[in-house]
Amino acid sequence: MSKKPQIMLLGTGRAVPEKILTNADLERIVETSDDWIVARTGIKQRHVAEPGSALSDLVTEAARKALQDAGVSAGEIDLIVLGTVTGDMKFPATACLVQEKLGAKNAVAFDISAACSGFLYGLQVAEGLMTTSGYRRALVIGGEILTSMVNWQDRDTCVLFGDGAGAVVLGPSDGERGLLQSCLRSDGAHSGLLYNPGGGSVNPPTAENVAAQLHTIRMEGKEVFRHAVTSMTGALKQVLEQAGLTGEDLDLLIPHQANLRIIEAVAKRFKMPMEKVFVNVDRYGNTSAASIPIALDELRRSGQLKEGALVGLVTFGAGFTWAAALLRF
Ligand code: UT7
C-alpha cells in the first residue's frame, strides 16, 4: 500500500511569454501546414520568448505567483530546484539567479538537467532533501526557453516546441495530501536520439559549429515517440503498483505535453477515458520541463483539482530520462 506522504503542494504558479506563434505563422517560415501539425501532434499554437530573453525572468514570475498562492514569503524558502536545459547561461545555475531575483536569501539553489523530466526529477530530489535535511519550504520549478535552441529551418522539430515556466511551493504534508509515490528512470543508451550537440566541450561554440547549427535540437522523432509511449506506460504502472492501485483509481492523469498521440496512446494502455486526461499541448506545444507544472497550475486555478483527488503525473525526455508520480490533493 501507499506510504504516507511527506510533502505536499502549498501553491502553484505559471508564466509564459506574451507572443504566440500559430501554425499559420509557421507555414510562412517552413514548408509545413496547420493540418499536418494538428494531425501529427495536436499542437495549434505555442508561446515564444523574444530572442535574448532571460529564462530566469520567466521562472521568477512563475515562482512569485506560486509563493503568493501558497502564502509563503521568499525568505521562508529553504530550497530552489529548477529543471531546465535552457538556462540564462552555461553557469551559474539559473536557480541562483532566480534566488537573487526573488530575494530568497535562505535558499539553497541548483538546476537539474533532465530535459522534459526536469520537474518530476526536481520533485523527488526536493522530497528527499526535505525529509533528510530539514528543509521545510521548497520551490520546485520547470522552465524552458526551448525556442532559443530551435533550428527554424528544420520542420521536423521547429513546429513542436514552446516556452514557459511552472512552479510549485512544497511544504510538509498534513499526513493525507501530497506526494504518495514517485519513480525516476534514465537510459543513456539512447542519448543520440534527442540531443543538442553544440555549446559543450565536444562542440564548443566556434563560428564553424554555430554555422553548422550544432547549437540546435536534433531528434529522431519516430524512435523518440516509440520509447516515450513504452517508458511512460512503464513508469506510471510502477508507481500505481507501488501504491497498490490501478489506472482506474486515478481521478486525473497529467502526462507530459509533447504530442497528443503519445498522450492518447498512454491513456489507452491504462483504459483511461480522455475526459480524465489533461491536455493543453494544443495551446503551448512542448515546453519540456515546464509542461507538468504549467498543467498543475492551470488545473488548480480553474478549480479542477478537487480535494482528495488522486492525480498521476508522467513524463519522458532526452537522456533518455523518464519519471512518474502520484499526488493526493
Ligand atoms: O518531449 C519529449 C520528446 N519529444 C517527443 O516526444 C516527440 C516524439 N515524436 C513525435 O512527436 C513525432 O515523431 C513527430 C511529431 C516529431 C513526427 O511525427 P511522425 O508521425 O513520426 O512523422 P514522421 O517524422 O514520420 O514524418 C512523416 C512525414 C515525412 O514525410 P515523408 O518522408 O513521409 O514524405 C516528413 O518529412 O511528414 C513529414 N514532415 C512534415 N510535414 C509537414 C515532418 N515534419 C513535418 C512538418 N510539416 N512540420
CSV table of N, CA and C in Angstrom, one decimal, residues 105-166:
chain,number,residue,atom,x,y,z
A,105,LYS,N,16.9,34.6,0.2
A,105,LYS,CA,18.3,34.6,0.7
A,105,LYS,C,18.7,33.3,1.4
A,106,ASN,N,17.7,32.6,2.0
A,106,ASN,CA,18.0,31.5,2.8
A,106,ASN,C,18.0,30.2,2.0
A,107,ALA,N,17.7,30.3,0.7
A,107,ALA,CA,17.5,29.0,-0.1
A,107,ALA,C,18.8,28.5,-0.7
A,108,VAL,N,19.0,27.2,-0.6
A,108,VAL,CA,20.0,26.5,-1.4
A,108,VAL,C,19.4,26.4,-2.8
A,109,ALA,N,20.1,26.7,-3.9
A,109,ALA,CA,19.5,26.8,-5.2
A,109,ALA,C,20.4,26.0,-6.2
A,110,PHE,N,19.8,25.2,-7.0
A,110,PHE,CA,20.5,24.5,-8.1
A,110,PHE,C,19.6,24.1,-9.2
A,111,ASP,N,20.2,23.8,-10.4
A,111,ASP,CA,19.5,23.3,-11.6
A,111,ASP,C,19.6,21.8,-11.7
A,112,ILE,N,18.6,21.2,-12.4
A,112,ILE,CA,18.6,19.8,-12.7
A,112,ILE,C,18.5,19.7,-14.2
A,113,SER,N,19.4,19.0,-14.8
A,113,SER,CA,19.4,18.8,-16.3
A,113,SER,C,18.8,17.4,-16.6
A,114,ALA,N,17.5,17.3,-16.8
A,114,ALA,CA,16.8,16.1,-17.1
A,114,ALA,C,15.8,16.3,-18.2
A,115,ALA,N,16.0,17.4,-19.0
A,115,ALA,CA,15.2,17.7,-20.2
A,115,ALA,C,13.7,17.7,-19.7
A,116,CYS,N,12.8,17.0,-20.5
A,116,CYS,CA,11.4,17.1,-20.2
A,116,CYS,C,11.0,16.5,-18.8
A,117,SER,N,11.9,15.7,-18.2
A,117,SER,CA,11.7,15.1,-16.9
A,117,SER,C,12.1,16.0,-15.8
A,118,GLY,N,12.7,17.2,-16.1
A,118,GLY,CA,13.3,18.0,-15.1
A,118,GLY,C,12.4,18.3,-13.9
A,119,PHE,N,11.1,18.6,-14.1
A,119,PHE,CA,10.2,18.9,-13.0
A,119,PHE,C,10.0,17.7,-12.1
A,120,LEU,N,9.7,16.5,-12.6
A,120,LEU,CA,9.5,15.4,-11.7
A,120,LEU,C,10.8,14.9,-11.1
A,121,TYR,N,11.9,15.1,-11.7
A,121,TYR,CA,13.2,14.8,-11.1
A,121,TYR,C,13.3,15.8,-9.9
A,122,GLY,N,13.0,17.0,-10.1
A,122,GLY,CA,13.1,18.1,-9.1
A,122,GLY,C,12.2,17.8,-7.9
A,123,LEU,N,11.0,17.3,-8.2
A,123,LEU,CA,10.1,17.0,-7.1
A,123,LEU,C,10.6,15.9,-6.2
A,124,GLN,N,11.2,14.8,-6.8
A,124,GLN,CA,11.7,13.7,-6.0
A,124,GLN,C,12.9,14.1,-5.2
A,125,VAL,N,13.8,14.9,-5.9
A,125,VAL,CA,15.0,15.4,-5.2
A,125,VAL,C,14.6,16.3,-4.0
A,126,ALA,N,13.7,17.2,-4.2
A,126,ALA,CA,13.2,18.0,-3.2
A,126,ALA,C,12.6,17.2,-2.0
A,127,GLU,N,11.8,16.2,-2.3
A,127,GLU,CA,11.2,15.4,-1.3
A,127,GLU,C,12.4,14.7,-0.5
A,128,GLY,N,13.4,14.2,-1.2
A,128,GLY,CA,14.5,13.6,-0.5
A,128,GLY,C,15.2,14.6,0.5
A,129,LEU,N,15.5,15.7,0.0
A,129,LEU,CA,16.2,16.7,0.8
A,129,LEU,C,15.3,17.2,2.0
A,130,MET,N,14.0,17.4,1.7
A,130,MET,CA,13.1,17.9,2.7
A,130,MET,C,12.9,16.8,3.8
A,131,THR,N,13.0,15.5,3.5
A,131,THR,CA,12.8,14.5,4.5
A,131,THR,C,14.1,14.2,5.3
A,132,THR,N,15.3,14.5,4.6
A,132,THR,CA,16.5,14.1,5.3
A,132,THR,C,17.3,15.3,5.8
A,133,SER,N,17.1,16.5,5.3
A,133,SER,CA,18.0,17.6,5.6
A,133,SER,C,17.2,18.8,6.3
A,134,GLY,N,16.0,18.5,6.6
A,134,GLY,CA,15.3,19.5,7.4
A,134,GLY,C,14.8,20.8,6.7
A,135,TYR,N,14.8,20.8,5.4
A,135,TYR,CA,14.2,21.9,4.6
A,135,TYR,C,12.7,21.8,4.7
A,136,ARG,N,12.1,23.0,5.0
A,136,ARG,CA,10.6,22.9,5.3
A,136,ARG,C,9.8,23.5,4.1
A,137,ARG,N,10.4,24.4,3.4
A,137,ARG,CA,9.7,25.0,2.3
A,137,ARG,C,10.6,25.0,1.0
A,138,ALA,N,10.1,24.5,-0.1
A,138,ALA,CA,10.9,24.4,-1.3
A,138,ALA,C,10.1,24.9,-2.5
A,139,LEU,N,10.8,25.5,-3.4
A,139,LEU,CA,10.3,25.8,-4.7
A,139,LEU,C,10.8,24.8,-5.7
A,140,VAL,N,9.9,24.1,-6.4
A,140,VAL,CA,10.3,23.2,-7.5
A,140,VAL,C,9.8,23.8,-8.8
A,141,ILE,N,10.6,24.0,-9.7
A,141,ILE,CA,10.2,24.7,-10.9
A,141,ILE,C,10.7,24.0,-12.2
A,142,GLY,N,9.9,24.1,-13.2
A,142,GLY,CA,10.3,23.7,-14.6
A,142,GLY,C,10.2,24.8,-15.5
A,143,GLY,N,11.3,25.2,-16.2
A,143,GLY,CA,11.2,26.3,-17.1
A,143,GLY,C,12.1,26.2,-18.3
A,144,GLU,N,11.6,26.6,-19.4
A,144,GLU,CA,12.4,26.5,-20.6
A,144,GLU,C,12.1,27.6,-21.6
A,145,ILE,N,13.2,28.1,-22.3
A,145,ILE,CA,13.1,28.9,-23.5
A,145,ILE,C,13.7,28.0,-24.6
A,146,LEU,N,12.9,27.0,-24.9
A,146,LEU,CA,13.4,26.0,-25.9
A,146,LEU,C,13.6,26.6,-27.3
A,147,THR,N,12.8,27.7,-27.6
A,147,THR,CA,12.9,28.3,-28.9
A,147,THR,C,14.3,28.9,-29.1
A,148,SER,N,15.1,29.1,-28.0
A,148,SER,CA,16.5,29.6,-28.1
A,148,SER,C,17.4,28.5,-28.8
A,149,MET,N,16.9,27.3,-28.8
A,149,MET,CA,17.8,26.3,-29.4
A,149,MET,C,17.1,25.5,-30.6
A,150,VAL,N,16.1,26.2,-31.1
A,150,VAL,CA,15.3,25.6,-32.3
A,150,VAL,C,16.0,26.0,-33.6
A,151,ASN,N,16.1,25.1,-34.5
A,151,ASN,CA,16.5,25.5,-35.9
A,151,ASN,C,15.3,25.7,-36.7
A,152,TRP,N,15.0,27.0,-37.0
A,152,TRP,CA,13.7,27.4,-37.6
A,152,TRP,C,13.7,26.9,-39.1
A,153,GLN,N,14.7,26.3,-39.6
A,153,GLN,CA,14.7,25.7,-40.9
A,153,GLN,C,14.3,24.2,-40.9
A,154,ASP,N,14.3,23.7,-39.7
A,154,ASP,CA,14.1,22.2,-39.5
A,154,ASP,C,12.7,21.9,-39.2
A,155,ARG,N,11.9,21.6,-40.2
A,155,ARG,CA,10.4,21.5,-39.9
A,155,ARG,C,10.1,20.2,-39.1
A,156,ASP,N,11.1,19.3,-39.0
A,156,ASP,CA,10.9,18.1,-38.2
A,156,ASP,C,10.8,18.5,-36.7
A,157,THR,N,11.4,19.5,-36.3
A,157,THR,CA,11.5,19.9,-34.9
A,157,THR,C,10.9,21.3,-34.6
A,158,CYS,N,11.0,22.2,-35.5
A,158,CYS,CA,10.7,23.6,-35.1
A,158,CYS,C,9.2,23.8,-34.8
A,159,VAL,N,8.3,22.9,-35.3
A,159,VAL,CA,6.9,23.1,-35.0
A,159,VAL,C,6.5,22.6,-33.6
A,160,LEU,N,7.4,21.9,-32.9
A,160,LEU,CA,7.0,21.2,-31.7
A,160,LEU,C,7.1,22.0,-30.4
A,161,PHE,N,8.0,22.9,-30.4
A,161,PHE,CA,8.4,23.4,-29.0
A,161,PHE,C,7.8,24.8,-28.7
A,162,GLY,N,7.7,25.1,-27.4
A,162,GLY,CA,7.2,26.4,-26.9
A,162,GLY,C,8.0,26.7,-25.6
A,163,ASP,N,7.8,28.0,-25.2
A,163,ASP,CA,8.5,28.5,-24.0
A,163,ASP,C,7.5,28.6,-22.8
A,164,GLY,N,8.0,28.5,-21.6
A,164,GLY,CA,7.2,28.8,-20.4
A,164,GLY,C,7.8,28.3,-19.2
A,165,ALA,N,7.2,28.6,-18.0
A,165,ALA,CA,7.7,28.1,-16.7
A,165,ALA,C,6.5,27.8,-15.8
A,166,GLY,N,6.7,26.8,-15.0
A,166,GLY,CA,5.7,26.5,-14.0
A,166,GLY,C,6.4,26.2,-12.7
